[in-house]
GROMACS .gro file of C-alpha atoms in nm:
model
  361
    1MET     CA    1   1.737   3.969   1.746
    2GLY     CA    2   1.639   3.805   2.074
    3ILE     CA    3   1.723   3.866   2.438
    4THR     CA    4   2.092   3.793   2.488
    5GLY     CA    5   2.147   3.498   2.721
    6LEU     CA    6   1.780   3.405   2.769
    7LEU     CA    7   1.747   3.094   2.552
    8PRO     CA    8   2.055   2.922   2.700
    9ILE     CA    9   1.895   2.957   3.045
   10VAL     CA   10   1.561   2.797   2.949
   11LYS     CA   11   1.705   2.550   2.696
   12LYS     CA   12   1.742   2.264   2.944
   13THR     CA   13   1.368   2.278   3.024
   14LEU     CA   14   1.247   2.268   2.663
   15GLU     CA   15   1.082   1.950   2.538
   16LYS     CA   16   1.166   1.797   2.201
   17LYS     CA   17   0.847   1.726   2.006
   18HIS     CA   18   0.766   1.606   1.655
   19ILE     CA   19   0.566   1.860   1.459
   20SER     CA   20   0.295   1.597   1.397
   21GLU     CA   21   0.200   1.633   1.765
   22PHE     CA   22   0.056   1.972   1.671
   23LYS     CA   23  -0.183   1.831   1.413
   24ASN     CA   24  -0.484   2.059   1.351
   25ARG     CA   25  -0.332   2.327   1.575
   26ARG     CA   26  -0.317   2.686   1.455
   27ILE     CA   27   0.047   2.792   1.479
   28GLY     CA   28   0.153   3.154   1.442
   29ILE     CA   29   0.474   3.170   1.239
   30ASP     CA   30   0.722   3.450   1.308
   31GLY     CA   31   0.802   3.521   0.943
   32PHE     CA   32   1.113   3.740   0.960
   33PRO     CA   33   1.343   3.499   1.150
   34TRP     CA   34   1.258   3.235   0.888
   35LEU     CA   35   1.337   3.482   0.613
   36TYR     CA   36   1.670   3.587   0.763
   37GLN     CA   37   1.775   3.223   0.789
   38ILE     CA   38   1.676   3.159   0.428
   39LEU     CA   39   1.822   3.482   0.287
   40ASN     CA   40   2.163   3.385   0.425
   41THR     CA   41   2.174   3.121   0.151
   42VAL     CA   42   2.119   3.380  -0.124
   43ALA     CA   43   2.321   3.664   0.030
   44GLU     CA   44   2.547   3.696  -0.273
   45GLU     CA   45   2.254   3.732  -0.515
   46LEU     CA   46   2.097   3.996  -0.291
   47PHE     CA   47   2.425   4.185  -0.255
   48TYR     CA   48   2.463   4.213  -0.633
   49ASN     CA   49   2.088   4.268  -0.691
   50ILE     CA   50   2.065   3.948  -0.895
   51ALA     CA   51   1.705   3.834  -0.940
   52THR     CA   52   1.635   3.507  -0.761
   53THR     CA   53   1.336   3.301  -0.650
   54LYS     CA   54   1.539   3.062  -0.434
   55TYR     CA   55   1.423   3.220  -0.108
   56VAL     CA   56   1.060   3.191  -0.216
   57ILE     CA   57   1.104   2.821  -0.292
   58MET     CA   58   1.273   2.758   0.044
   59PHE     CA   59   1.004   2.943   0.240
   60GLU     CA   60   0.739   2.750   0.048
   61LYS     CA   61   0.912   2.424   0.140
   62ARG     CA   62   0.882   2.504   0.510
   63ILE     CA   63   0.514   2.587   0.473
   64LYS     CA   64   0.453   2.263   0.283
   65SER     CA   65   0.625   2.071   0.561
   66LEU     CA   66   0.380   2.212   0.814
   67LEU     CA   67   0.080   2.150   0.589
   68SER     CA   68   0.189   1.790   0.531
   69HIS     CA   69   0.150   1.733   0.907
   70SER     CA   70  -0.196   1.896   0.908
   71VAL     CA   71  -0.069   2.200   1.095
   72VAL     CA   72  -0.259   2.525   1.025
   73PRO     CA   73   0.001   2.803   0.985
   74VAL     CA   74  -0.079   3.171   1.034
   75VAL     CA   75   0.226   3.364   0.913
   76VAL     CA   76   0.296   3.703   1.074
   77PHE     CA   77   0.540   3.957   0.931
   78ASP     CA   78   0.686   4.273   1.082
   79GLY     CA   79   0.515   4.580   0.944
   80ASP     CA   80   0.619   4.945   0.967
   81TYR     CA   81   0.913   5.070   1.172
   82LEU     CA   82   0.834   5.137   1.535
   83ILE     CA   83   0.951   5.475   1.665
   84ALA     CA   84   1.027   5.314   2.001
   85LYS     CA   85   1.281   5.096   1.820
   86GLU     CA   86   1.432   5.379   1.615
   87LYS     CA   87   1.774   5.371   1.782
   88THR     CA   88   1.807   4.993   1.739
   89ASN     CA   89   1.704   5.008   1.373
   90LEU     CA   90   1.949   5.292   1.304
   91GLU     CA   91   2.234   5.098   1.463
   92ARG     CA   92   2.150   4.790   1.255
   93THR     CA   93   2.143   4.997   0.936
   94GLN     CA   94   2.481   5.150   1.020
   95ARG     CA   95   2.630   4.807   1.089
   96LYS     CA   96   2.505   4.674   0.757
   97GLU     CA   97   2.656   4.971   0.576
   98LYS     CA   98   2.985   4.909   0.756
   99TYR     CA   99   2.980   4.543   0.649
  100ARG     CA  100   2.895   4.643   0.292
  101LYS     CA  101   3.208   4.858   0.276
  102GLU     CA  102   3.413   4.573   0.419
  103VAL     CA  103   3.273   4.337   0.154
  104GLU     CA  104   3.375   4.578  -0.121
  105SER     CA  105   3.722   4.601   0.033
  106TYR     CA  106   3.763   4.221   0.039
  107ILE     CA  107   3.640   4.197  -0.320
  108ALA     CA  108   3.899   4.455  -0.427
  109ARG     CA  109   4.165   4.241  -0.258
  110LYS     CA  110   4.021   3.929  -0.430
  111ASN     CA  111   3.938   3.764  -0.098
  112HIS     CA  112   3.604   3.638  -0.226
  113ALA     CA  113   3.553   3.378   0.047
  114LYS     CA  114   3.564   3.642   0.322
  115ALA     CA  115   3.350   3.875   0.110
  116ARG     CA  116   3.080   3.611   0.066
  117GLU     CA  117   3.074   3.542   0.439
  118LEU     CA  118   3.030   3.911   0.524
  119MET     CA  119   2.753   3.948   0.264
  120LYS     CA  120   2.529   3.756   0.505
  121ARG     CA  121   2.557   4.045   0.749
  122CYS     CA  122   2.435   4.293   0.486
  123ILE     CA  123   2.099   4.133   0.416
  124GLY     CA  124   1.764   4.282   0.508
  125VAL     CA  125   1.403   4.183   0.451
  126SER     CA  126   1.258   4.430   0.203
  127LYS     CA  127   0.890   4.491   0.137
  128GLU     CA  128   0.938   4.337  -0.206
  129ILE     CA  129   1.060   4.015  -0.045
  130VAL     CA  130   0.758   4.010   0.188
  131TYR     CA  131   0.530   4.066  -0.111
  132GLU     CA  132   0.680   3.769  -0.298
  133ILE     CA  133   0.625   3.546   0.005
  134THR     CA  134   0.264   3.660   0.049
  135LYS     CA  135   0.188   3.549  -0.307
  136VAL     CA  136   0.306   3.197  -0.222
  137LEU     CA  137   0.096   3.194   0.095
  138VAL     CA  138  -0.215   3.296  -0.095
  139LYS     CA  139  -0.143   3.023  -0.351
  140HIS     CA  140  -0.143   2.765  -0.071
  141ASN     CA  141  -0.444   2.924   0.101
  142VAL     CA  142  -0.235   3.005   0.409
  143GLU     CA  143  -0.341   3.294   0.630
  144TYR     CA  144  -0.098   3.578   0.686
  145ILE     CA  145  -0.092   3.909   0.872
  146ILE     CA  146   0.145   4.199   0.812
  147ALA     CA  147   0.148   4.349   1.160
  148PRO     CA  148   0.102   4.722   1.214
  149TYR     CA  149   0.452   4.724   1.364
  150GLU     CA  150   0.624   4.437   1.551
  151ALA     CA  151   0.538   4.074   1.473
  152ASP     CA  152   0.629   3.982   1.833
  153ALA     CA  153   0.349   4.190   1.982
  154GLN     CA  154   0.109   4.072   1.711
  155LEU     CA  155   0.183   3.704   1.779
  156PHE     CA  156   0.146   3.755   2.154
  157TYR     CA  157  -0.193   3.916   2.096
  158LEU     CA  158  -0.311   3.636   1.866
  159GLU     CA  159  -0.219   3.371   2.122
  160LYS     CA  160  -0.379   3.549   2.416
  161ARG     CA  161  -0.698   3.603   2.215
  162GLY     CA  162  -0.719   3.236   2.128
  163TYR     CA  163  -0.672   3.306   1.757
  164ILE     CA  164  -0.369   3.075   1.747
  165ASP     CA  165  -0.267   2.788   1.973
  166CYS     CA  166   0.107   2.848   1.985
  167ILE     CA  167   0.391   3.039   1.819
  168MET     CA  168   0.685   2.922   1.608
  169THR     CA  169   0.992   3.145   1.610
  170GLU     CA  170   1.372   3.135   1.607
  171ASP     CA  171   1.452   3.391   1.876
  172SER     CA  172   1.359   3.464   2.234
  173ASP     CA  173   1.179   3.799   2.196
  174LEU     CA  174   0.837   3.638   2.248
  175ILE     CA  175   0.923   3.518   2.600
  176PRO     CA  176   0.922   3.860   2.778
  177TYR     CA  177   0.588   3.942   2.615
  178GLY     CA  178   0.440   3.658   2.818
  179CYS     CA  179   0.362   3.402   2.547
  180SER     CA  180   0.251   3.066   2.687
  181ASN     CA  181   0.349   2.819   2.413
  182ILE     CA  182   0.645   2.868   2.178
  183LEU     CA  183   0.807   2.629   1.931
  184PHE     CA  184   1.178   2.689   1.873
  185LYS     CA  185   1.430   2.539   1.628
  186PHE     CA  186   1.193   2.388   1.371
  187ASP     CA  187   1.404   2.166   1.145
  188GLY     CA  188   1.127   2.032   0.924
  189SER     CA  189   1.040   1.754   1.168
  190TYR     CA  190   1.106   1.851   1.529
  191VAL     CA  191   1.071   2.156   1.752
  192ASP     CA  192   1.188   2.256   2.100
  193TYR     CA  193   0.866   2.317   2.292
  194TYR     CA  194   0.859   2.603   2.543
  195LYS     CA  195   0.582   2.652   2.797
  196VAL     CA  196   0.569   2.950   3.030
  197GLU     CA  197   0.632   2.712   3.321
  198CYS     CA  198   0.985   2.667   3.182
  199LEU     CA  199   1.082   3.001   3.333
  200GLU     CA  200   1.023   2.890   3.691
  201LYS     CA  201   1.183   2.552   3.622
  202SER     CA  202   1.490   2.727   3.482
  203LYS     CA  203   1.537   2.961   3.777
  204ASP     CA  204   1.261   3.040   4.025
  205LYS     CA  205   0.924   3.210   4.070
  206VAL     CA  206   1.078   3.558   4.050
  207PHE     CA  207   1.228   3.475   3.710
  208LYS     CA  208   0.884   3.378   3.580
  209GLU     CA  209   0.686   3.665   3.733
  210TYR     CA  210   0.932   3.941   3.645
  211ILE     CA  211   1.078   3.808   3.320
  212GLN     CA  212   0.973   4.119   3.127
  213ASP     CA  213   1.146   4.352   3.371
  214ILE     CA  214   1.452   4.126   3.386
  215CYS     CA  215   1.480   4.139   3.006
  216ILE     CA  216   1.439   4.517   2.994
  217LEU     CA  217   1.702   4.568   3.263
  218SER     CA  218   1.944   4.334   3.083
  219GLY     CA  219   1.886   4.515   2.752
  220CYS     CA  220   1.635   4.468   2.473
  221ASP     CA  221   1.540   4.625   2.139
  222TYR     CA  222   1.364   4.913   2.316
  223VAL     CA  223   1.637   5.019   2.559
  224ASP     CA  224   2.011   4.962   2.584
  225SER     CA  225   2.146   4.762   2.873
  226ILE     CA  226   2.356   4.917   3.144
  227PRO     CA  227   2.712   4.800   3.068
  228GLY     CA  228   2.788   4.488   3.268
  229ILE     CA  229   2.423   4.408   3.346
  230GLY     CA  230   2.318   4.087   3.173
  231ILE     CA  231   2.017   3.867   3.233
  232GLN     CA  232   2.177   3.676   3.523
  233THR     CA  233   2.269   3.996   3.707
  234ALA     CA  234   1.930   4.151   3.636
  235HIS     CA  235   1.761   3.846   3.786
  236LYS     CA  236   1.974   3.869   4.102
  237LEU     CA  237   1.899   4.240   4.144
  238ILE     CA  238   1.524   4.199   4.098
  239SER     CA  239   1.522   3.901   4.336
  240LYS     CA  240   1.642   4.136   4.611
  241THR     CA  241   1.407   4.427   4.545
  242GLN     CA  242   1.125   4.513   4.310
  243ASN     CA  243   1.189   4.885   4.314
  244LEU     CA  244   1.369   5.025   4.011
  245ASN     CA  245   1.500   5.333   4.191
  246GLU     CA  246   1.665   5.113   4.452
  247ILE     CA  247   1.811   4.886   4.182
  248ILE     CA  248   1.954   5.183   3.993
  249LYS     CA  249   2.097   5.318   4.319
  250GLN     CA  250   2.276   4.987   4.379
  251ILE     CA  251   2.409   4.969   4.023
  252SER     CA  252   2.529   5.332   4.029
  253LEU     CA  253   2.768   5.251   4.312
  254LYS     CA  254   2.978   5.048   4.068
  255LYS     CA  255   2.869   5.144   3.717
  256ARG     CA  256   2.774   5.450   3.516
  257ILE     CA  257   2.401   5.479   3.447
  258PRO     CA  258   2.315   5.608   3.096
  259GLU     CA  259   2.152   5.950   3.083
  260ASN     CA  260   1.768   5.942   3.087
  261TYR     CA  261   1.777   5.568   3.162
  262LEU     CA  262   1.468   5.571   3.386
  263GLU     CA  263   1.263   5.744   3.116
  264GLU     CA  264   1.388   5.504   2.849
  265TYR     CA  265   1.306   5.212   3.077
  266ARG     CA  266   0.954   5.345   3.125
  267LYS     CA  267   0.905   5.375   2.749
  268ALA     CA  268   1.033   5.022   2.697
  269LYS     CA  269   0.780   4.898   2.951
  270LEU     CA  270   0.499   5.082   2.776
  271THR     CA  271   0.613   4.939   2.443
  272PHE     CA  272   0.582   4.584   2.577
  273ARG     CA  273   0.247   4.650   2.743
  274CYS     CA  274   0.069   4.884   2.503
  275GLN     CA  275   0.204   4.821   2.154
  276ILE     CA  276  -0.038   4.852   1.862
  277VAL     CA  277  -0.159   4.530   1.700
  278PHE     CA  278  -0.421   4.419   1.448
  279ASP     CA  279  -0.736   4.244   1.567
  280PRO     CA  280  -0.823   3.993   1.291
  281VAL     CA  281  -1.172   3.942   1.434
  282ASP     CA  282  -1.287   4.303   1.459
  283LYS     CA  283  -1.058   4.407   1.170
  284ILE     CA  284  -0.919   4.707   1.358
  285ARG     CA  285  -0.595   4.817   1.520
  286ARG     CA  286  -0.581   4.836   1.898
  287HIS     CA  287  -0.335   4.858   2.184
  288LEU     CA  288  -0.239   4.543   2.375
  289ASN     CA  289  -0.355   4.736   2.680
  290PRO     CA  290  -0.515   5.082   2.685
  291PRO     CA  291  -0.233   5.331   2.757
  292GLU     CA  292  -0.287   5.574   3.041
  293GLU     CA  293  -0.090   5.849   2.868
  294ILE     CA  294  -0.003   5.976   2.521
  295VAL     CA  295   0.221   5.721   2.349
  296ASP     CA  296   0.303   5.869   2.009
  297PHE     CA  297   0.619   5.657   1.995
  298LEU     CA  298   0.397   5.349   1.953
  299GLY     CA  299   0.257   5.461   1.619
  300THR     CA  300  -0.098   5.510   1.493
  301LEU     CA  301  -0.427   5.327   1.531
  302GLU     CA  302  -0.526   5.438   1.181
  303ASP     CA  303  -0.501   5.181   0.903
  304VAL     CA  304  -0.187   5.230   0.695
  305GLU     CA  305  -0.146   5.080   0.349
  306TYR     CA  306   0.147   4.847   0.288
  307ILE     CA  307   0.301   4.988  -0.028
  308VAL     CA  308   0.565   4.805  -0.231
  309GLU     CA  309   0.761   4.977  -0.508
  310ILE     CA  310   0.919   4.743  -0.762
  311ALA     CA  311   1.164   4.874  -1.021
  312LEU     CA  312   1.069   4.771  -1.373
  313LYS     CA  313   1.323   4.552  -1.554
  314ASN     CA  314   1.397   4.796  -1.835
  315SER     CA  315   1.389   5.112  -1.627
  316VAL     CA  316   1.686   5.349  -1.626
  317LEU     CA  317   1.857   5.347  -1.284
  318GLY     CA  318   1.539   5.203  -1.135
  319GLU     CA  319   1.345   5.525  -1.194
  320ASP     CA  320   1.040   5.352  -1.340
  321LYS     CA  321   0.859   5.165  -1.065
  322LYS     CA  322   0.547   4.959  -1.025
  323VAL     CA  323   0.351   5.049  -0.712
  324ILE     CA  324   0.163   4.766  -0.542
  325LYS     CA  325  -0.075   4.787  -0.246
  326VAL     CA  326  -0.031   4.462  -0.056
  327GLN     CA  327  -0.321   4.321   0.145
  328ARG     CA  328  -0.216   4.331   0.511
  329HIS     CA  329  -0.439   4.041   0.616
  330PHE     CA  330  -0.525   3.741   0.404
  331GLN     CA  331  -0.771   3.498   0.555
  332PRO     CA  332  -0.876   3.188   0.356
  333SER     CA  333  -1.246   3.232   0.295
  334GLU     CA  334  -1.342   2.873   0.372
  335ILE     CA  335  -1.207   2.879   0.726
  336LYS     CA  336  -1.347   3.216   0.829
  337MET     CA  337  -1.389   3.199   1.204
  338LYS     CA  338  -1.562   2.863   1.243
  339GLU     CA  339  -1.234   2.684   1.321
  340VAL     CA  340  -1.107   2.951   1.557
  341LYS     CA  341  -1.205   2.959   1.922
  342ILE     CA  342  -1.185   3.326   2.011
  343THR     CA  343  -1.185   3.451   2.367
  344ASP     CA  344  -1.412   3.741   2.461
  345LYS     CA  345  -1.317   3.983   2.188
  346LYS     CA  346  -1.416   4.290   2.386
  347VAL     CA  347  -1.168   4.227   2.667
  348PHE     CA  348  -0.824   4.386   2.656
  349LEU     CA  349  -0.525   4.183   2.768
  350GLU     CA  350  -0.512   4.339   3.111
  351ILE     CA  351  -0.199   4.248   3.307
  352ASP     CA  352  -0.150   4.252   3.682
  353LYS     CA  353   0.041   4.576   3.733
  354ASN     CA  354   0.176   4.455   4.066
  355LYS     CA  355   0.360   4.181   3.880
  356THR     CA  356   0.452   4.342   3.552
  357SER     CA  357   0.511   4.700   3.659
  358PRO     CA  358   0.677   4.666   4.001
  359TYR     CA  359   0.892   4.972   3.940
  360PHE     CA  360   0.614   5.226   3.899
  361LYS     CA  361   0.539   5.249   4.270
   0.00000   0.00000   0.00000
């Protein structure tokens, strides 16, 4: 998760702040990075399918910490798999299966220490885990949204619409979306505060204006990088020219360009700009920006139920299951919208194409 090499570049410009400085602010919480951190501590239980509530307790502790400082959390979870991210998800699944086999091999050789360490690489956030966390959030009257697809796009949308004031996450994926205020590395007391101005302070104006294209060119979840092209090199190339064909021509003199790269790049760009999100005001799904072409790889605008299947304790081989329809958006009734300053809810998040799509000339 995250854009490789991006956080180290902006790190020196981040400001350390105590969480109490965000009193009464609505903070969108990127739920999955929290969960992956927490699940690392119960990796062995998950590997052996041992029932545990430890991860629920730890997640609840983080929420309580925010509430104790009068912060208003809005927790956002990843939803359904995005077709545009199919290759990345498949590779992650294959890696986890590889690690699982390695764990079994170490166990057979009685190297339990190495086995336990590798178990952390086998974990995944299941729908059942999300369901257990949502129950805790409802108990504490904390709003949550299970995004149609990617939590990153959903959080970006919520911030730009004025539904939340800033975003708390543990990776850098929110930066290329264009988020203005991000809180990194929450330790229960302090955060590293990122503002969009940090991009120009870290490098230059080009780095800020073309950060999305720089991240795509260096490799992201939606398209593989060209071997040898990292974020520093991508920045140098885009600083010289804002024409993708010219950039690819320069790269091809020294490196092999993957087949269909230009088309994959275009799809990655559309995924960043036009992904489907949930509007918590109008209660509908919509694109970040209206696409100008058919974009089936971005999913559906139709509401899709979030179904969780839980194996019953006494079932044989898990064949007997309880089916639960989980509410995708829980909003505490007493807050409604009176505490939320929403921008014009009929306006799409239009982006200056000359800045964000310089390669479609």
